[in-house]
Amino acid sequence: MPAPAATPAPASASAPTWTVGDITVHRIDEIALPRETGPWLLPDATPELVTGQDWLHPHFADPDGTLRLASHTFAFTVGGLRVLVDTGIGNGKQRANPAWHDLDTDYEQRLAAAGFPADAVDLVILTHLHADHVGWNTRSVDGRWVPTFPGARYLTSRTEREFWAGYPMEDARRQMFEDSVLPVEQAGLLDLLDVPAEGLAVAPGLRLLPTPGHTPGHVAVELTSRGRTALITGDCVHHPVQLAHPAVGACVDIDPERSRVTRHDLLASLADTGTLLLGTHFAPPTAGRVRIHGDAYRLEPVPAA
C-alpha cells in the first residue's frame, strides 16, 4: 500500500463540469492520491511503459513516468433525480491504507456547493464495494455511522453484494463493511439490482453496464441525452495508460483475466464514437474521448467547464 498521506484537493469556487446533452456532470473532488499509488496499484505500468506514451503528458503522468491518480465522485441530475456515482473514501474512516486513513476533507461541502446537499440526493450508485468507493455512504453522528444520504436509494449489483457476503474478509475489509455498507443496509436503503449483459436502465438516460473483473459485480454508468453519451468508469479502467495497454491490470483485481477482457471490449466499443469517458480515478482533466492509436487507444482530453 502507498505509505504517504494523500493531498487534499485544492479549494475551488465551483466543481468542474461537463455537458452531456441536457445533463451537467459535476466532478466532486476528494483527494489527489500520493505518487506511490501508481506503482502499487498498477505494477505493470512501469516508468518505461508510461514514458513511451507521449500523450499521457502533461496531464496524466509526470515526465519520469509517475502516474497521476485522484479520488473523486460524479454528481448529476437526470429525470428529475439528483444522482451521485460512488462516494469516495470518506472522513474519519479507520483504514489500513495510510492515504485513506482518518481523512478530514471538505468533500461534503463541495457536494452541497455543486447543488447536491446530502439530504437532497435521490440515488447513490455504487459501481462496486471497495473502500474508496463507499466511504461517504456514511458519516459519524454521536459516535455512530449513519447514512450520509438519508433520502436516497443506494444501488449496487446483486452479484457484487452476494460475492462479498460469501468472501472470507480480512480485518480491514470487514471494518469497511461495518462502517460504510452495513449501516446503509440496516437502514433499508440498499437496493440490489440484477444487471443483465445488455445493461439496466435505472432512470431515463441512466444505465448500468456490467463490467466484471475488478470485482464480480462491477458496473460502469452510462449517461445519454440528446444524442450525446458519457460513461463513468468506476474501476474497470483506473488510469489512461490502460487505454494504450489494456492488459495492464490492477493489483486488486479479483479476476485479472476477466478484467482485461472487459477493458478491451469496453474500449473497443467506445473508440471513435464520441462518447465522453469520465475516469473515477483519472487526474484532471479527468475526461476525454477514446481514440484509436496504433493497435490500441489513447485518451483525447476534454477539459471541464
mmCIF file of C-alpha atoms in Angstrom:
data_model
loop_
_atom_site.group_PDB
_atom_site.id
_atom_site.type_symbol
_atom_site.label_atom_id
_atom_site.label_comp_id
_atom_site.label_asym_id
_atom_site.label_seq_id
_atom_site.Cartn_x
_atom_site.Cartn_y
_atom_site.Cartn_z
ATOM 1 C CA MET A 1 0.000 0.000 0.000
ATOM 2 C CA PRO A 2 1.200 3.553 -0.643
ATOM 3 C CA ALA A 3 2.584 4.991 2.570
ATOM 4 C CA PRO A 4 2.454 8.807 2.395
ATOM 5 C CA ALA A 5 -0.715 10.667 3.148
ATOM 6 C CA ALA A 6 -2.802 11.883 0.235
ATOM 7 C CA THR A 7 -3.096 15.537 -0.666
ATOM 8 C CA PRO A 8 -6.428 17.305 -0.073
ATOM 9 C CA ALA A 9 -7.989 18.642 -3.233
ATOM 10 C CA PRO A 10 -7.388 22.398 -3.608
ATOM 11 C CA ALA A 11 -10.202 24.706 -2.662
ATOM 12 C CA SER A 12 -12.384 25.673 -5.607
ATOM 13 C CA ALA A 13 -15.297 28.043 -6.016
ATOM 14 C CA SER A 14 -17.149 25.584 -8.235
ATOM 15 C CA ALA A 15 -16.980 21.953 -9.242
ATOM 16 C CA PRO A 16 -15.602 21.149 -12.705
ATOM 17 C CA THR A 17 -18.430 20.205 -15.075
ATOM 18 C CA TRP A 18 -19.077 18.585 -18.435
ATOM 19 C CA THR A 19 -22.258 18.762 -20.511
ATOM 20 C CA VAL A 20 -23.826 15.638 -21.992
ATOM 21 C CA GLY A 21 -26.881 16.829 -23.893
ATOM 22 C CA ASP A 22 -29.141 18.224 -21.185
ATOM 23 C CA ILE A 23 -27.140 16.616 -18.359
ATOM 24 C CA THR A 24 -24.469 18.529 -16.466
ATOM 25 C CA VAL A 25 -21.959 16.220 -14.789
ATOM 26 C CA HIS A 26 -20.093 17.642 -11.774
ATOM 27 C CA ARG A 27 -16.791 16.246 -10.531
ATOM 28 C CA ILE A 28 -16.718 16.376 -6.736
ATOM 29 C CA ASP A 29 -13.081 16.265 -5.656
ATOM 30 C CA GLU A 30 -11.910 14.478 -2.543
ATOM 31 C CA ILE A 31 -8.102 13.990 -2.628
ATOM 32 C CA ALA A 32 -5.189 13.680 -5.006
ATOM 33 C CA LEU A 33 -3.595 10.290 -4.399
ATOM 34 C CA PRO A 34 0.117 10.095 -3.493
ATOM 35 C CA ARG A 35 2.791 9.342 -6.084
ATOM 36 C CA GLU A 36 3.326 5.891 -4.617
ATOM 37 C CA THR A 37 -0.206 4.833 -5.562
ATOM 38 C CA GLY A 38 0.593 4.128 -9.216
ATOM 39 C CA PRO A 39 3.415 1.584 -8.729
ATOM 40 C CA TRP A 40 1.362 -0.211 -6.068
ATOM 41 C CA LEU A 41 -1.969 -0.204 -7.937
ATOM 42 C CA LEU A 42 -0.727 -0.806 -11.492
ATOM 43 C CA PRO A 43 2.632 -2.530 -11.035
ATOM 44 C CA ASP A 44 2.965 -3.404 -14.739
ATOM 45 C CA ALA A 45 2.725 0.273 -15.706
ATOM 46 C CA THR A 46 6.489 0.728 -15.442
ATOM 47 C CA PRO A 47 8.108 4.139 -15.972
ATOM 48 C CA GLU A 48 9.428 2.885 -19.324
ATOM 49 C CA LEU A 49 5.948 1.849 -20.445
ATOM 50 C CA VAL A 50 4.398 5.134 -19.277
ATOM 51 C CA THR A 51 7.015 7.431 -20.802
ATOM 52 C CA GLY A 52 6.572 5.574 -24.081
ATOM 53 C CA GLN A 53 3.139 7.207 -24.424
ATOM 54 C CA ASP A 54 3.757 10.897 -25.089
ATOM 55 C CA TRP A 55 0.063 11.725 -24.943
ATOM 56 C CA LEU A 56 -0.053 10.897 -21.221
ATOM 57 C CA HIS A 57 1.932 14.079 -20.552
ATOM 58 C CA PRO A 58 1.426 16.552 -19.007
ATOM 59 C CA HIS A 59 -1.980 15.678 -17.558
ATOM 60 C CA PHE A 60 -1.940 12.023 -16.585
ATOM 61 C CA ALA A 61 1.716 11.287 -15.801
ATOM 62 C CA ASP A 62 4.877 13.097 -14.748
ATOM 63 C CA PRO A 63 7.943 13.207 -17.041
ATOM 64 C CA ASP A 64 9.579 10.421 -15.018
ATOM 65 C CA GLY A 65 6.656 8.056 -15.678
ATOM 66 C CA THR A 66 4.894 8.512 -12.346
ATOM 67 C CA LEU A 67 1.143 8.091 -12.755
ATOM 68 C CA ARG A 68 -1.225 10.786 -11.506
ATOM 69 C CA LEU A 69 -4.363 9.480 -9.790
ATOM 70 C CA ALA A 70 -7.159 11.025 -7.770
ATOM 71 C CA SER A 71 -10.251 10.202 -5.736
ATOM 72 C CA HIS A 72 -13.417 11.999 -6.766
ATOM 73 C CA THR A 73 -17.058 11.238 -7.466
ATOM 74 C CA PHE A 74 -19.576 12.430 -10.047
ATOM 75 C CA ALA A 75 -22.951 14.073 -9.465
ATOM 76 C CA PHE A 76 -25.680 14.995 -11.939
ATOM 77 C CA THR A 77 -29.422 15.419 -12.287
ATOM 78 C CA VAL A 78 -31.321 13.159 -14.677
ATOM 79 C CA GLY A 79 -35.054 12.537 -14.918
ATOM 80 C CA GLY A 80 -35.558 14.947 -12.043
ATOM 81 C CA LEU A 81 -33.335 12.844 -9.771
ATOM 82 C CA ARG A 82 -30.153 14.047 -8.093
ATOM 83 C CA VAL A 83 -27.647 11.225 -8.587
ATOM 84 C CA LEU A 84 -24.228 10.535 -7.075
ATOM 85 C CA VAL A 85 -21.908 7.905 -8.579
ATOM 86 C CA ASP A 86 -19.655 6.369 -5.924
ATOM 87 C CA THR A 87 -18.906 8.034 -2.602
ATOM 88 C CA GLY A 88 -15.124 8.092 -2.310
ATOM 89 C CA ILE A 89 -13.078 7.364 0.791
ATOM 90 C CA GLY A 90 -14.981 9.300 3.445
ATOM 91 C CA ASN A 91 -13.968 11.173 6.576
ATOM 92 C CA GLY A 92 -12.807 9.623 9.823
ATOM 93 C CA LYS A 93 -12.632 6.078 8.467
ATOM 94 C CA GLN A 94 -10.038 3.751 10.016
ATOM 95 C CA ARG A 95 -8.210 2.315 7.009
ATOM 96 C CA ALA A 96 -5.130 0.132 6.513
ATOM 97 C CA ASN A 97 -4.030 2.280 3.586
ATOM 98 C CA PRO A 98 -2.393 5.395 5.101
ATOM 99 C CA ALA A 99 -3.521 7.507 2.144
ATOM 100 C CA TRP A 100 -7.149 6.782 3.044
ATOM 101 C CA HIS A 101 -6.870 6.705 6.841
ATOM 102 C CA ASP A 102 -8.825 9.145 9.028
ATOM 103 C CA LEU A 103 -9.359 11.795 6.348
ATOM 104 C CA ASP A 104 -10.800 15.199 7.153
ATOM 105 C CA THR A 105 -11.797 16.819 3.859
ATOM 106 C CA ASP A 106 -14.461 19.283 2.788
ATOM 107 C CA TYR A 107 -15.990 16.807 0.314
ATOM 108 C CA GLU A 108 -19.495 17.145 1.746
ATOM 109 C CA GLN A 109 -19.331 20.935 1.468
ATOM 110 C CA ARG A 110 -18.127 20.649 -2.139
ATOM 111 C CA LEU A 111 -21.035 18.373 -2.933
ATOM 112 C CA ALA A 112 -23.519 20.837 -1.437
ATOM 113 C CA ALA A 113 -21.908 23.773 -3.253
ATOM 114 C CA ALA A 114 -22.431 21.934 -6.553
ATOM 115 C CA GLY A 115 -26.158 21.754 -5.804
ATOM 116 C CA PHE A 116 -26.266 18.329 -4.167
ATOM 117 C CA PRO A 117 -26.717 18.745 -0.400
ATOM 118 C CA ALA A 118 -26.721 15.373 1.325
ATOM 119 C CA ASP A 119 -30.400 15.411 2.231
ATOM 120 C CA ALA A 120 -31.392 16.185 -1.388
ATOM 121 C CA VAL A 121 -29.601 13.293 -3.121
ATOM 122 C CA ASP A 122 -32.082 10.783 -4.570
ATOM 123 C CA LEU A 123 -29.847 7.986 -5.903
ATOM 124 C CA VAL A 124 -26.380 6.785 -4.932
ATOM 125 C CA ILE A 125 -24.907 4.358 -7.466
ATOM 126 C CA LEU A 126 -22.074 2.189 -6.153
ATOM 127 C CA THR A 127 -20.036 0.805 -9.034
ATOM 128 C CA HIS A 128 -18.601 -1.748 -6.606
ATOM 129 C CA LEU A 129 -17.962 -2.221 -2.897
ATOM 130 C CA HIS A 130 -14.353 -1.181 -2.349
ATOM 131 C CA ALA A 131 -13.286 1.178 0.436
ATOM 132 C CA ASP A 132 -12.505 4.140 -1.848
ATOM 133 C CA HIS A 133 -15.954 3.964 -3.476
ATOM 134 C CA VAL A 134 -18.259 3.622 -0.460
ATOM 135 C CA GLY A 135 -16.717 5.831 2.231
ATOM 136 C CA TRP A 136 -19.177 8.710 2.125
ATOM 137 C CA ASN A 137 -22.070 6.251 2.261
ATOM 138 C CA THR A 138 -21.992 7.092 5.958
ATOM 139 C CA ARG A 139 -20.865 9.789 8.353
ATOM 140 C CA SER A 140 -20.291 9.758 12.085
ATOM 141 C CA VAL A 141 -23.088 11.177 14.244
ATOM 142 C CA ASP A 142 -22.724 10.892 18.032
ATOM 143 C CA GLY A 143 -20.211 8.091 17.588
ATOM 144 C CA ARG A 144 -22.416 6.064 15.207
ATOM 145 C CA TRP A 145 -22.077 5.569 11.448
ATOM 146 C CA VAL A 146 -25.329 6.665 9.832
ATOM 147 C CA PRO A 147 -26.283 7.083 6.142
ATOM 148 C CA THR A 148 -24.978 10.372 4.736
ATOM 149 C CA PHE A 149 -27.830 10.495 2.213
ATOM 150 C CA PRO A 150 -30.915 9.526 4.237
ATOM 151 C CA GLY A 151 -33.391 10.300 1.446
ATOM 152 C CA ALA A 152 -31.539 8.316 -1.216
ATOM 153 C CA ARG A 153 -31.748 4.792 -2.506
ATOM 154 C CA TYR A 154 -28.283 3.258 -2.694
ATOM 155 C CA LEU A 155 -27.916 0.973 -5.740
ATOM 156 C CA THR A 156 -25.402 -1.764 -6.450
ATOM 157 C CA SER A 157 -25.495 -5.060 -8.305
ATOM 158 C CA ARG A 158 -26.803 -8.150 -6.577
ATOM 159 C CA THR A 159 -23.798 -10.086 -7.888
ATOM 160 C CA GLU A 160 -21.469 -7.651 -6.131
ATOM 161 C CA ARG A 161 -23.134 -7.804 -2.733
ATOM 162 C CA GLU A 162 -23.608 -11.562 -2.796
ATOM 163 C CA PHE A 163 -19.967 -12.107 -3.715
ATOM 164 C CA TRP A 164 -18.745 -10.197 -0.658
ATOM 165 C CA ALA A 165 -21.336 -11.903 1.556
ATOM 166 C CA GLY A 166 -19.518 -15.170 0.907
ATOM 167 C CA TYR A 167 -15.982 -13.802 0.881
ATOM 168 C CA PRO A 168 -13.574 -14.548 3.768
ATOM 169 C CA MET A 169 -12.864 -10.949 4.716
ATOM 170 C CA GLU A 170 -9.655 -9.771 6.297
ATOM 171 C CA ASP A 171 -9.982 -7.331 9.207
ATOM 172 C CA ALA A 172 -9.567 -4.177 7.096
ATOM 173 C CA ARG A 173 -12.314 -5.132 4.649
ATOM 174 C CA ARG A 174 -14.611 -6.234 7.465
ATOM 175 C CA GLN A 175 -14.088 -2.838 9.103
ATOM 176 C CA MET A 176 -15.036 -1.101 5.843
ATOM 177 C CA PHE A 177 -18.248 -3.089 5.534
ATOM 178 C CA GLU A 178 -19.136 -2.397 9.158
ATOM 179 C CA ASP A 179 -18.741 1.369 8.879
ATOM 180 C CA SER A 180 -19.762 2.043 5.264
ATOM 181 C CA VAL A 181 -22.019 -0.727 3.923
ATOM 182 C CA LEU A 182 -23.897 -2.404 6.771
ATOM 183 C CA PRO A 183 -25.356 0.851 8.188
ATOM 184 C CA VAL A 184 -26.959 1.548 4.796
ATOM 185 C CA GLU A 185 -28.332 -1.997 4.597
ATOM 186 C CA GLN A 186 -29.620 -1.861 8.147
ATOM 187 C CA ALA A 187 -31.407 1.396 7.366
ATOM 188 C CA GLY A 188 -33.189 -0.348 4.482
ATOM 189 C CA LEU A 189 -31.664 1.961 1.867
ATOM 190 C CA LEU A 190 -29.614 -0.510 -0.233
ATOM 191 C CA ASP A 191 -31.225 -1.909 -3.389
ATOM 192 C CA LEU A 192 -29.591 -4.895 -5.088
ATOM 193 C CA LEU A 193 -30.085 -4.926 -8.842
ATOM 194 C CA ASP A 194 -29.847 -7.727 -11.384
ATOM 195 C CA VAL A 195 -27.820 -6.176 -14.217
ATOM 196 C CA PRO A 196 -28.118 -8.167 -17.483
ATOM 197 C CA ALA A 197 -25.446 -8.268 -20.182
ATOM 198 C CA GLU A 198 -27.177 -5.522 -22.160
ATOM 199 C CA GLY A 199 -27.296 -3.227 -19.148
ATOM 200 C CA LEU A 200 -30.058 -1.963 -16.900
ATOM 201 C CA ALA A 201 -31.871 1.380 -17.162
ATOM 202 C CA VAL A 202 -32.449 2.850 -13.699
ATOM 203 C CA ALA A 203 -33.789 6.239 -14.859
ATOM 204 C CA PRO A 204 -34.347 7.960 -18.214
ATOM 205 C CA GLY A 205 -30.906 8.382 -19.784
ATOM 206 C CA LEU A 206 -29.165 6.471 -16.984
ATOM 207 C CA ARG A 207 -27.995 2.883 -17.480
ATOM 208 C CA LEU A 208 -25.771 0.478 -15.559
ATOM 209 C CA LEU A 209 -23.443 -1.681 -17.667
ATOM 210 C CA PRO A 210 -21.848 -4.871 -16.306
ATOM 211 C CA THR A 211 -18.052 -4.536 -16.363
ATOM 212 C CA PRO A 212 -16.865 -7.502 -14.266
ATOM 213 C CA GLY A 213 -13.330 -8.458 -13.376
ATOM 214 C CA HIS A 214 -12.103 -5.838 -10.957
ATOM 215 C CA THR A 215 -14.902 -7.236 -8.824
ATOM 216 C CA PRO A 216 -17.510 -9.782 -9.951
ATOM 217 C CA GLY A 217 -20.421 -7.343 -9.901
ATOM 218 C CA HIS A 218 -18.666 -4.163 -11.023
ATOM 219 C CA VAL A 219 -20.777 -1.802 -13.143
ATOM 220 C CA ALA A 220 -19.982 1.247 -15.236
ATOM 221 C CA VAL A 221 -22.521 4.070 -15.556
ATOM 222 C CA GLU A 222 -23.760 5.323 -18.922
ATOM 223 C CA LEU A 223 -25.488 8.675 -19.435
ATOM 224 C CA THR A 224 -27.399 9.543 -22.620
ATOM 225 C CA SER A 225 -29.120 12.795 -23.569
ATOM 226 C CA ARG A 226 -29.942 14.427 -26.912
ATOM 227 C CA GLY A 227 -27.748 12.047 -28.855
ATOM 228 C CA ARG A 228 -24.744 12.512 -26.546
ATOM 229 C CA THR A 229 -23.287 9.777 -24.359
ATOM 230 C CA ALA A 230 -20.883 9.611 -21.427
ATOM 231 C CA LEU A 231 -19.522 6.674 -19.470
ATOM 232 C CA ILE A 232 -18.281 6.763 -15.861
ATOM 233 C CA THR A 233 -15.639 4.078 -15.439
ATOM 234 C CA GLY A 234 -15.609 3.127 -11.798
ATOM 235 C CA ASP A 235 -12.559 0.852 -11.589
ATOM 236 C CA CYS A 236 -12.830 -1.088 -14.848
ATOM 237 C CA VAL A 237 -10.249 1.496 -16.017
ATOM 238 C CA HIS A 238 -8.095 3.092 -13.322
ATOM 239 C CA HIS A 239 -5.789 5.233 -15.449
ATOM 240 C CA PRO A 240 -5.496 6.345 -19.101
ATOM 241 C CA VAL A 241 -2.295 4.289 -19.502
ATOM 242 C CA GLN A 242 -4.643 1.299 -19.676
ATOM 243 C CA LEU A 243 -6.036 2.634 -22.953
ATOM 244 C CA ALA A 244 -2.605 2.235 -24.519
ATOM 245 C CA HIS A 245 -2.041 -1.072 -22.712
ATOM 246 C CA PRO A 246 -5.394 -2.709 -21.873
ATOM 247 C CA ALA A 247 -3.600 -5.768 -20.490
ATOM 248 C CA VAL A 248 -2.244 -3.686 -17.595
ATOM 249 C CA GLY A 249 -4.379 -4.613 -14.613
ATOM 250 C CA ALA A 250 -4.703 -3.555 -11.008
ATOM 251 C CA CYS A 251 -3.128 -5.495 -8.163
ATOM 252 C CA VAL A 252 -6.556 -5.624 -6.503
ATOM 253 C CA ASP A 253 -8.475 -7.088 -9.459
ATOM 254 C CA ILE A 254 -10.415 -10.122 -8.236
ATOM 255 C CA ASP A 255 -10.302 -11.768 -11.682
ATOM 256 C CA PRO A 256 -7.386 -10.259 -13.647
ATOM 257 C CA GLU A 257 -8.121 -12.068 -16.902
ATOM 258 C CA ARG A 258 -11.783 -11.132 -16.909
ATOM 259 C CA SER A 259 -10.848 -7.562 -16.041
ATOM 260 C CA ARG A 260 -8.526 -7.451 -19.061
ATOM 261 C CA VAL A 261 -11.220 -8.803 -21.407
ATOM 262 C CA THR A 262 -13.810 -6.382 -20.022
ATOM 263 C CA ARG A 263 -11.452 -3.424 -20.507
ATOM 264 C CA HIS A 264 -10.517 -4.467 -24.046
ATOM 265 C CA ASP A 265 -14.149 -4.937 -25.080
ATOM 266 C CA LEU A 266 -15.275 -1.689 -23.441
ATOM 267 C CA LEU A 267 -12.564 0.412 -25.069
ATOM 268 C CA ALA A 268 -13.227 -1.162 -28.464
ATOM 269 C CA SER A 269 -16.917 -0.256 -28.101
ATOM 270 C CA LEU A 270 -16.085 3.366 -27.211
ATOM 271 C CA ALA A 271 -13.294 4.093 -29.687
ATOM 272 C CA ASP A 272 -14.016 6.966 -32.072
ATOM 273 C CA THR A 273 -17.702 7.069 -31.094
ATOM 274 C CA GLY A 274 -17.581 10.498 -29.442
ATOM 275 C CA THR A 275 -18.581 9.057 -26.059
ATOM 276 C CA LEU A 276 -17.181 11.088 -23.179
ATOM 277 C CA LEU A 277 -15.154 8.868 -20.838
ATOM 278 C CA LEU A 278 -15.146 10.062 -17.221
ATOM 279 C CA GLY A 279 -12.484 8.333 -15.148
ATOM 280 C CA THR A 280 -13.244 7.791 -11.489
ATOM 281 C CA HIS A 281 -9.528 7.941 -10.672
ATOM 282 C CA PHE A 282 -8.271 9.978 -13.643
ATOM 283 C CA ALA A 283 -6.345 13.096 -12.629
ATOM 284 C CA PRO A 284 -7.567 16.386 -14.137
ATOM 285 C CA PRO A 285 -8.718 16.953 -16.807
ATOM 286 C CA THR A 286 -10.383 13.621 -15.895
ATOM 287 C CA ALA A 287 -12.482 13.273 -19.050
ATOM 288 C CA GLY A 288 -11.822 12.584 -22.690
ATOM 289 C CA ARG A 289 -12.727 10.658 -25.803
ATOM 290 C CA VAL A 290 -11.259 7.281 -26.691
ATOM 291 C CA ARG A 291 -9.356 7.382 -29.978
ATOM 292 C CA ILE A 292 -7.754 4.519 -31.883
ATOM 293 C CA HIS A 293 -3.986 4.882 -31.566
ATOM 294 C CA GLY A 294 -1.852 2.316 -33.360
ATOM 295 C CA ASP A 295 -3.035 -1.108 -32.260
ATOM 296 C CA ALA A 296 -4.615 0.261 -29.065
ATOM 297 C CA TYR A 297 -6.113 3.551 -27.870
ATOM 298 C CA ARG A 298 -5.395 6.945 -26.359
ATOM 299 C CA LEU A 299 -7.487 9.483 -24.469
ATOM 300 C CA GLU A 300 -8.146 12.818 -26.134
ATOM 301 C CA PRO A 301 -8.716 15.123 -23.125
ATOM 302 C CA VAL A 302 -11.897 17.141 -22.820
ATOM 303 C CA PRO A 303 -11.306 19.880 -20.222
ATOM 304 C CA ALA A 304 -14.043 20.705 -17.759
ATOM 305 C CA ALA A 305 -16.023 23.917 -17.906
#
